[in-house]
Coordinates of C-alpha atoms in Angstrom, one line a residue:
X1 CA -35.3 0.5 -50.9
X2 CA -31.8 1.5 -49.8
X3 CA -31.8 3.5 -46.3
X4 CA -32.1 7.4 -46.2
X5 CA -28.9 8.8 -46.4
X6 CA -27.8 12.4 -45.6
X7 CA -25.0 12.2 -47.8
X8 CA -27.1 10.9 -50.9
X9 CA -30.8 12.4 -50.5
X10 CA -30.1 16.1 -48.7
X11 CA -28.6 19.2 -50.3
X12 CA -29.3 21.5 -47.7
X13 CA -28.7 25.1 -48.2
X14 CA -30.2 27.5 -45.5
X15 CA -32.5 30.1 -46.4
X16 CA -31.9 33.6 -47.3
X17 CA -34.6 35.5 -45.4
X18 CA -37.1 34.2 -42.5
X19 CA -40.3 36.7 -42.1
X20 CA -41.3 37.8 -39.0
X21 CA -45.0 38.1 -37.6
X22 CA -43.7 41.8 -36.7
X23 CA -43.3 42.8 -40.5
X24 CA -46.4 41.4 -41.5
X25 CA -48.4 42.9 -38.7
X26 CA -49.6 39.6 -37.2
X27 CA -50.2 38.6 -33.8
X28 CA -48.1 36.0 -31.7
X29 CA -48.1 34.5 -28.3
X30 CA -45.3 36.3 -26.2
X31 CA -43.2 33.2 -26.0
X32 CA -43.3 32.5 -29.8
X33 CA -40.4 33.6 -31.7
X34 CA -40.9 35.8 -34.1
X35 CA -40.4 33.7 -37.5
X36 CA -43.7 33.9 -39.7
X37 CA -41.9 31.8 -42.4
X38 CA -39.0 30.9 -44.5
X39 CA -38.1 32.1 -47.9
X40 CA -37.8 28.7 -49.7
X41 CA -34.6 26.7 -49.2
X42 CA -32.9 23.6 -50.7
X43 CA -33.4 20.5 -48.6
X44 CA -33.7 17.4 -50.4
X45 CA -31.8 16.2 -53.4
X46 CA -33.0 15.1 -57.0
X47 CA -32.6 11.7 -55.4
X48 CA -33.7 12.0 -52.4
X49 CA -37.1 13.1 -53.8
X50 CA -37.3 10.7 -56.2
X51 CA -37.3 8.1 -53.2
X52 CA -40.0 10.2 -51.1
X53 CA -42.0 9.5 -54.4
X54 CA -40.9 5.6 -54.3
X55 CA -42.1 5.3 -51.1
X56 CA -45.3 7.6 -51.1
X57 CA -47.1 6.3 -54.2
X58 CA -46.6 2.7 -53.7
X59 CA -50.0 1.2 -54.2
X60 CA -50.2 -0.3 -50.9
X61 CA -49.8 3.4 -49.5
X62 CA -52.7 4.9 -51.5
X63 CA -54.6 2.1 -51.2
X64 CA -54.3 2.6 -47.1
X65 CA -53.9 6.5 -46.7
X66 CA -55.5 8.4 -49.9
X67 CA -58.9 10.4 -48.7
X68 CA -60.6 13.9 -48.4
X69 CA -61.8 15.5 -45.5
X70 CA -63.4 18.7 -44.7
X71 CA -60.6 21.1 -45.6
X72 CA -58.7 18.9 -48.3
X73 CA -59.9 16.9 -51.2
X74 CA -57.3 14.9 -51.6
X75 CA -54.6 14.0 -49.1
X76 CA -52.4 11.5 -48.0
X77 CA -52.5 10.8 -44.0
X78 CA -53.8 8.3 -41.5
X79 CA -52.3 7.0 -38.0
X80 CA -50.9 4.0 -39.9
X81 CA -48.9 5.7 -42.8
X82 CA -45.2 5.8 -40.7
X83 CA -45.7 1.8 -40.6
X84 CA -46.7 1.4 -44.3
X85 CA -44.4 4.4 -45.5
X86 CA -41.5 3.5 -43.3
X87 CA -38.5 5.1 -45.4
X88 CA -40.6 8.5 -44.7
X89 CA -40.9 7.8 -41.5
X90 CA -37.2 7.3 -40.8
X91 CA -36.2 10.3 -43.2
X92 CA -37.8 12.7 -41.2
X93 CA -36.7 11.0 -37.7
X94 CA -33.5 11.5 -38.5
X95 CA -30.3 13.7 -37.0
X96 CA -29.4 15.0 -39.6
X97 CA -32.9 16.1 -41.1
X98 CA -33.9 17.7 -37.9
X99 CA -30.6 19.6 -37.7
X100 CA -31.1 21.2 -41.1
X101 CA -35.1 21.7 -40.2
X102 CA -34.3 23.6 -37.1
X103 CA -31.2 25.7 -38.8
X104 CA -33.8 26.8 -41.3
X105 CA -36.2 27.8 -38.9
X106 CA -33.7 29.4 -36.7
X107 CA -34.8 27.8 -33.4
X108 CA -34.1 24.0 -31.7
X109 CA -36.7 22.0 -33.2
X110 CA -38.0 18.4 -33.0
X111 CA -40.7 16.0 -34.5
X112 CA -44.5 16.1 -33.1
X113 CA -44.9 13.0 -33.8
X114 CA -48.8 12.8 -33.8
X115 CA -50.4 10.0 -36.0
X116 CA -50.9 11.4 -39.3
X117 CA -48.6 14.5 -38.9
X118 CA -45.3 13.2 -40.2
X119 CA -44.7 13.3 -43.7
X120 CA -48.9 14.7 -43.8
X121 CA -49.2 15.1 -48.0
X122 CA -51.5 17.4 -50.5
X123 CA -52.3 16.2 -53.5
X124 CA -53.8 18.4 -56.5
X125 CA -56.4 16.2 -58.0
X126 CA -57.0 16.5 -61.7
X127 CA -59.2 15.4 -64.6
X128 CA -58.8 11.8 -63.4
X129 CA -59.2 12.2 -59.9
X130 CA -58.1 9.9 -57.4
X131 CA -57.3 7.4 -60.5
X132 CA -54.5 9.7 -61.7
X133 CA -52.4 9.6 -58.5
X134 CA -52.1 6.4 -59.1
X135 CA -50.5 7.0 -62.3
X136 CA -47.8 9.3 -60.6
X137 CA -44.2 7.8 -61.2
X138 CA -41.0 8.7 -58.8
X139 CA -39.6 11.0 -61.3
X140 CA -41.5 14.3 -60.9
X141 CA -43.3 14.6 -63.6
X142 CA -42.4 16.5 -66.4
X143 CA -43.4 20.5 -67.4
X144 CA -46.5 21.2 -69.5
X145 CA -44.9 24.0 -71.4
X146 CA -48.2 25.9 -73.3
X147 CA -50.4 23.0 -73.0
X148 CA -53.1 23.0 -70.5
X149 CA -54.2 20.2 -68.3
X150 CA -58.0 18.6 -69.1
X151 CA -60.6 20.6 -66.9
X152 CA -61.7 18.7 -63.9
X153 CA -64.2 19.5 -61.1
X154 CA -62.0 20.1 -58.4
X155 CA -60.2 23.6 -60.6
X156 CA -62.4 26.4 -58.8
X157 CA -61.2 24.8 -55.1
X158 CA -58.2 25.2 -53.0
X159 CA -55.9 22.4 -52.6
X160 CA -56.2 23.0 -48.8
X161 CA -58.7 25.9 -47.2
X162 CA -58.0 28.8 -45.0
X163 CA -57.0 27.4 -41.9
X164 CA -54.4 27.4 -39.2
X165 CA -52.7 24.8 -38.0
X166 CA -53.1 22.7 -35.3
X167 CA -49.3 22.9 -34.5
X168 CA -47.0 25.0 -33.9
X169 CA -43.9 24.4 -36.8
X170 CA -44.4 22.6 -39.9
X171 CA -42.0 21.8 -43.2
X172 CA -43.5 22.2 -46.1
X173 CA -41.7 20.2 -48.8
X174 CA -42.3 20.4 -52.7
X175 CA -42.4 17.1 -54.6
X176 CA -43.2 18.2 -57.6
X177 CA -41.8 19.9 -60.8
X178 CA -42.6 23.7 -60.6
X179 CA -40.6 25.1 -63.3
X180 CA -44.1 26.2 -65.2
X181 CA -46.3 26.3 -63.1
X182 CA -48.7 28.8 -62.4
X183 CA -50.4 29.9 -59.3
X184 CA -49.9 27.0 -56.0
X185 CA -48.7 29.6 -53.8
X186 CA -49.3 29.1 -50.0
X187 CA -51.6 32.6 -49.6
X188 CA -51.2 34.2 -45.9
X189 CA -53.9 36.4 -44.6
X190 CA -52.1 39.7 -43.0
X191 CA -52.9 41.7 -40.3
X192 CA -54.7 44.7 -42.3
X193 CA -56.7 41.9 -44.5
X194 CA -54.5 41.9 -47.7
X195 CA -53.2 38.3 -48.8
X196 CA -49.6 37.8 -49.2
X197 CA -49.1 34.9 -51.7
X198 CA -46.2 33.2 -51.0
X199 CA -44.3 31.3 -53.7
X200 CA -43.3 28.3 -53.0
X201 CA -39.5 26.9 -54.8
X202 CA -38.3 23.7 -56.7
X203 CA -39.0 20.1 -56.1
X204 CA -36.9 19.6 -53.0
X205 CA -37.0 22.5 -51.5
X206 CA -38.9 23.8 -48.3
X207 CA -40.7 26.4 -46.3
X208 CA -40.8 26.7 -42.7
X209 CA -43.8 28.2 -41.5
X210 CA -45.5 28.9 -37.6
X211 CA -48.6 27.8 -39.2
X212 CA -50.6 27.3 -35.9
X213 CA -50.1 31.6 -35.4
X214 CA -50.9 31.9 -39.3
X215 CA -54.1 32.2 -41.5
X216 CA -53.3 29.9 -44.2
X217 CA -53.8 28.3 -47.7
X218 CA -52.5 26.0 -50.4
X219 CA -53.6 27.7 -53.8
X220 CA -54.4 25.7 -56.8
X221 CA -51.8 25.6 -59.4
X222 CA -52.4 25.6 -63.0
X223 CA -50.4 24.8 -66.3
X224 CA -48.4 21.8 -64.3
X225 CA -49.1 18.2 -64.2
X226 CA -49.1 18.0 -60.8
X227 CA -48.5 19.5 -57.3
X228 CA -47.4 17.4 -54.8
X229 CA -46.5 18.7 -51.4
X230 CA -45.3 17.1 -47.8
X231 CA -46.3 18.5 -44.3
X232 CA -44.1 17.5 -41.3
X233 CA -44.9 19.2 -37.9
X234 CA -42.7 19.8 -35.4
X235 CA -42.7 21.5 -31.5
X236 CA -39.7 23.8 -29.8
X237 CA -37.0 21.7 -27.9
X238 CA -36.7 24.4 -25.1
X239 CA -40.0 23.7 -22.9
X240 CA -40.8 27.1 -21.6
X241 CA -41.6 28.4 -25.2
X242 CA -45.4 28.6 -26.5
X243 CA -47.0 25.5 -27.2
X244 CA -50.5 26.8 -26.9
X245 CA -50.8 26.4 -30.7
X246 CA -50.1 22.3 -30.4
X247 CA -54.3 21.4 -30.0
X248 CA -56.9 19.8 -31.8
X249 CA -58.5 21.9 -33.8
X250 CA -58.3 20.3 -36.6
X251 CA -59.1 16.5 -35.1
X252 CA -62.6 15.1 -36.0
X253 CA -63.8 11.6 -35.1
X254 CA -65.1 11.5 -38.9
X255 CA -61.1 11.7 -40.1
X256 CA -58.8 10.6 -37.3
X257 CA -58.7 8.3 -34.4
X258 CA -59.4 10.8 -32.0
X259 CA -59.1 8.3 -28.8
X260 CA -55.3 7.7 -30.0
X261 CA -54.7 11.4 -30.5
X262 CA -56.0 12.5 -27.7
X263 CA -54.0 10.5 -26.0
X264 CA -50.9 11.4 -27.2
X265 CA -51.9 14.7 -27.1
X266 CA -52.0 14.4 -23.3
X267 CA -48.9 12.8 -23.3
X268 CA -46.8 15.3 -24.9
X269 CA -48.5 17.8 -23.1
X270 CA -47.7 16.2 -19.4
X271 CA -44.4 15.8 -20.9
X272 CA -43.7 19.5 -21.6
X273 CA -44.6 19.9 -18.6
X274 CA -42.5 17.8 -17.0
X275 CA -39.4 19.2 -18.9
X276 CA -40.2 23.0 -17.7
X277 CA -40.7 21.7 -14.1
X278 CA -37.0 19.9 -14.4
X279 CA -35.5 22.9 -15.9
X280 CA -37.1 25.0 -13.0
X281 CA -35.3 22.9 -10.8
X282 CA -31.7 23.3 -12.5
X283 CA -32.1 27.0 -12.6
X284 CA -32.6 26.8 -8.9
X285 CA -29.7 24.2 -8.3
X286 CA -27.6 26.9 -10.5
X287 CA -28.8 29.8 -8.2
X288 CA -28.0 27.9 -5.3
X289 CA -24.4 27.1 -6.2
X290 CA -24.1 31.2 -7.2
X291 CA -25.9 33.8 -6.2
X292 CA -27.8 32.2 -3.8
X293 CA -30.5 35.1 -3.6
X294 CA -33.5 33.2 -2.8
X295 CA -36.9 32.2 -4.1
X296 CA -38.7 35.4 -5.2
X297 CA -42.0 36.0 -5.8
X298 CA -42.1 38.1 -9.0
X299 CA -40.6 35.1 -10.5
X300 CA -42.4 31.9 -8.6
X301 CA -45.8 33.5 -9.7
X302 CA -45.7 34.2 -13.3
X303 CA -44.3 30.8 -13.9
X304 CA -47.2 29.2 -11.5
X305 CA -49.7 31.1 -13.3
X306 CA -48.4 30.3 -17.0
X307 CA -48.3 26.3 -15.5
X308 CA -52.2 26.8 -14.8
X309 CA -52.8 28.2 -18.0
X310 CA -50.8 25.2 -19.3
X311 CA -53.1 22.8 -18.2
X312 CA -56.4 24.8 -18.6
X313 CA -55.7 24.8 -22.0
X314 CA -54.5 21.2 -22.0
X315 CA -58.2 20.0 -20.7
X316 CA -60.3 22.1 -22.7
X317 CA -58.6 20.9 -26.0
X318 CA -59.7 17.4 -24.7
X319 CA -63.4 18.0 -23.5
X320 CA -64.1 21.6 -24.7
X321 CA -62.9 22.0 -28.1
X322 CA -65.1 19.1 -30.2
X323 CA -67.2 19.9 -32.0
X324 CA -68.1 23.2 -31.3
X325 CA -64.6 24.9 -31.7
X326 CA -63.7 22.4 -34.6
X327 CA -61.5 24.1 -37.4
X328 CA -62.4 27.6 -35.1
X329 CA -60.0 30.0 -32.8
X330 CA -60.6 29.8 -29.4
X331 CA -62.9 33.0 -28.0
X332 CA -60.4 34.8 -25.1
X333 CA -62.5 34.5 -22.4
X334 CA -63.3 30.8 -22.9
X335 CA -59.9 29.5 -21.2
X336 CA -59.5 32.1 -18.9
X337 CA -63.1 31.0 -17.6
X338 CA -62.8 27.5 -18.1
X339 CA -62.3 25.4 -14.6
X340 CA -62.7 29.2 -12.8
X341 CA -62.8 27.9 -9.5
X342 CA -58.7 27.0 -9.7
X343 CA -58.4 31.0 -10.0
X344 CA -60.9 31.6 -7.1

C-alpha cells in the first residue's frame, strides 16, 4: 500500500457547529471544556477511505481482531491491530491528522494511544454474520435504494449499547455509504431524559464527541448494506485539563489484556502528572522574572488538592474499579473516601 498522504487521503473542512454540554443540559467536570460534540465534518477523502477499507478488511486483520464483547456484537479491536493494520496506525499518528482532529474539536488534542483504542471499529452485522464482513470490498458499498436487507438476528440490537466512554475525546469516522440509509444515528441521553439522535454524515466524514462525559449509543441502521464506523480516542495536550474520564471502565480481563492496559494506563497517568508539575514550575520561573509576588496559598492548595485527587482516582481505577464498577459511573463518595487517611 502507498503511504498515507495528507494531500491524497484528507479533505478536511471544519465543522459548522460544536454542541456544548451547557445547551443540552449535561453535566461536566469543571476543567472540561464545554464541547458535547461536533456537527459532522469532512475529513477523509473518497480515497483515503477506500485505503482505510484496504487496510481494515484484509483477511489477516479479521482473522486476528474481529470479535463481540459485552456491549458490541461485532467489532474490530485488540492490542495487536496497529502492528497488523499499520497504514491505520500511521494515518491517525500523523501531523497532519491530529491538526485537523483538534481544529474540529476546538481544543489541542493528541492520540491516547491505548491498545485497542486507535482506529477501534463497529461493524453492523447482517443476515450473514461474521461471514459477510468478509465479503466487504474497499469501495463502500453501494445504496440499497427500496430493497431491504435479508432479516438477521442481530436487527432488534444496537450496534454498540448505552455507555460512556472510557476516554475523554474520540473521532468518530464513517466508512460507509449513507446516502439511504435509515436510522444509525449515535442517540445521546440529555439531561431531562429525552434522547437526542444525532445524525451521523457521508463516508469520510467525522464527529467529535466528549464521549467519556456523555451517555451514548450507536443505533442500528436499516435499508443500507452496511455501517461501518471507526473510533480513535484521544486526551487534551494542556495537562491541567480533566482527565478524570481516561479510566477503565470499560476494560475486562474477558476482552482485553488488562495487565498491558493497566500499565499503560499508569503510565500516562504519572505522565500527566509529570507535565502539570513542570508547567507548575514555568509558571513560577515566569513569576519570578515579573511580578515576583510570592507563593500564595489560595493557589498552592487547590492545585495540591486536585494532584491528590489525581492520584486517588489513578489507584482506584487500578484496584477499585474491576469488576464491581465495570461498564458503571463511579458513586461520589467512593473516591473522596478511598485512601481517607491521606485527607486525615
Amino acid at each position: 500500500m502507498p503511504p498515507f498522504d495528507p494531500k491524497i487521503h484528507l479533505a478536511f473542512q471544519p465543522p459548522i457547529l460544536r454542541h456544548s454540554f451547557t445547551e443540552l443540559g449535561l453535566s461536566k467536570p469543571a476543567s472540561a471544556p464545554d464541547v458535547c460534540f461536533s456537527e459532522p465534518f469532512q475529513l477523509f477523502s473518497e480515497e483515503g477511505i477506500r485505503m482505510i477499507r484496504r487496510d481494515l478488511l484484509r483477511p489477516e486483520v479479521l482473522d486476528k481482531h474481529f470479535m463481540a464483547w459485552d456491549r458490541a456484537p461485532g467489532v474490530i479491536s485488540g492490542a495487536e491491530i496497529p502492528k497488523t493494520a499499520t497504514w491505520i496506525k500511521d494515518l491517525w499518528y500523523h501531523p497532519e491528522v491530529i491538526r485537523c482532529v483538534s481544529e474540529a474539536f476546538g481544543t489541542p488534542l493528541k492520540p491516547l494511544g491505548r491498545l485497542g483504542e486507535v482506529g477501534y471499529v463497529n461493524v453492523q452485522l447482517g443476515a450473514k454474520g461474521k461471514e459477510g464482513v468478509y465479503l466487504l470490498e474497499e469501495t463502500p458499498s453501494p445504496p440499497l435504494g427500496a430493497v431491504e436487507p435479508d432479516p438477521s438476528e442481530y436487527d432488534d440490537g444496537m450496534i454498540d449499547s448505552w455507555h460512556r466512554d472510557s476516554t475523554q475525546v474520540v473521532c468518530v469516522v464513517m466508512l460507509s455509504d449513507t446516502s439511504t440509509m435509515i436510522g444509525g444515528e449515535t442517540a445521546i441521553r440529555l439531561g431531562d431524559g429525552r434522547i437526542l439522535k444525532a445524525r451521523g454524515g457521508k463516508a469520510g466524514t467525522a464527529v467529535m464527541m466528549q464521549g467519556g462525559n456523555t451517555l451514548h449509543a450507536a443505533l442500528r441502521a436499516t435499508n443500507a448494506a452496511e455501517r461501518i464506523s471507526m473510533v480513535t480516542s484521544y486526551s487534551f495536550v494542556d495537562p491541567d485539563l480533566d482527565d478524570s474520564r481516561t479510566s477503565l471502565r470499560s476494560i475486562s480481563p474477558k476482552t482485553h489484556d488488562k495487565q498491558v492496559i493497566d500499565e499503560h494506563f499508569l503510565m500516562h497517568k504519572l505522565a500527566k502528572l509529570k507535565e502539570r508539575v513542570e508547567k507548575a514550575m514555568v509558571n513560577i520561573e515566569i513569576r519570578k522574572k515579573g511580578e515576583g509576588l510570592g507563593i500564595k496559598r489560595e493557589e498552592v492548595e487547590p492545585w495540591v488538592e486536585e494532584q491528590i485527587t489525581f492520584l486517588k482516582q489513578t489507584s482506584w481505577e487500578l484496584f477499585e474499579r474491576y469488576p464491581k464498577y465495570l461498564y458503571k459511573d463511579v458513586p461520589e463518595d467512593a473516591i473522596r473516601d478511598y485512601l481517607s487517611p491521606v485527607n486525615k
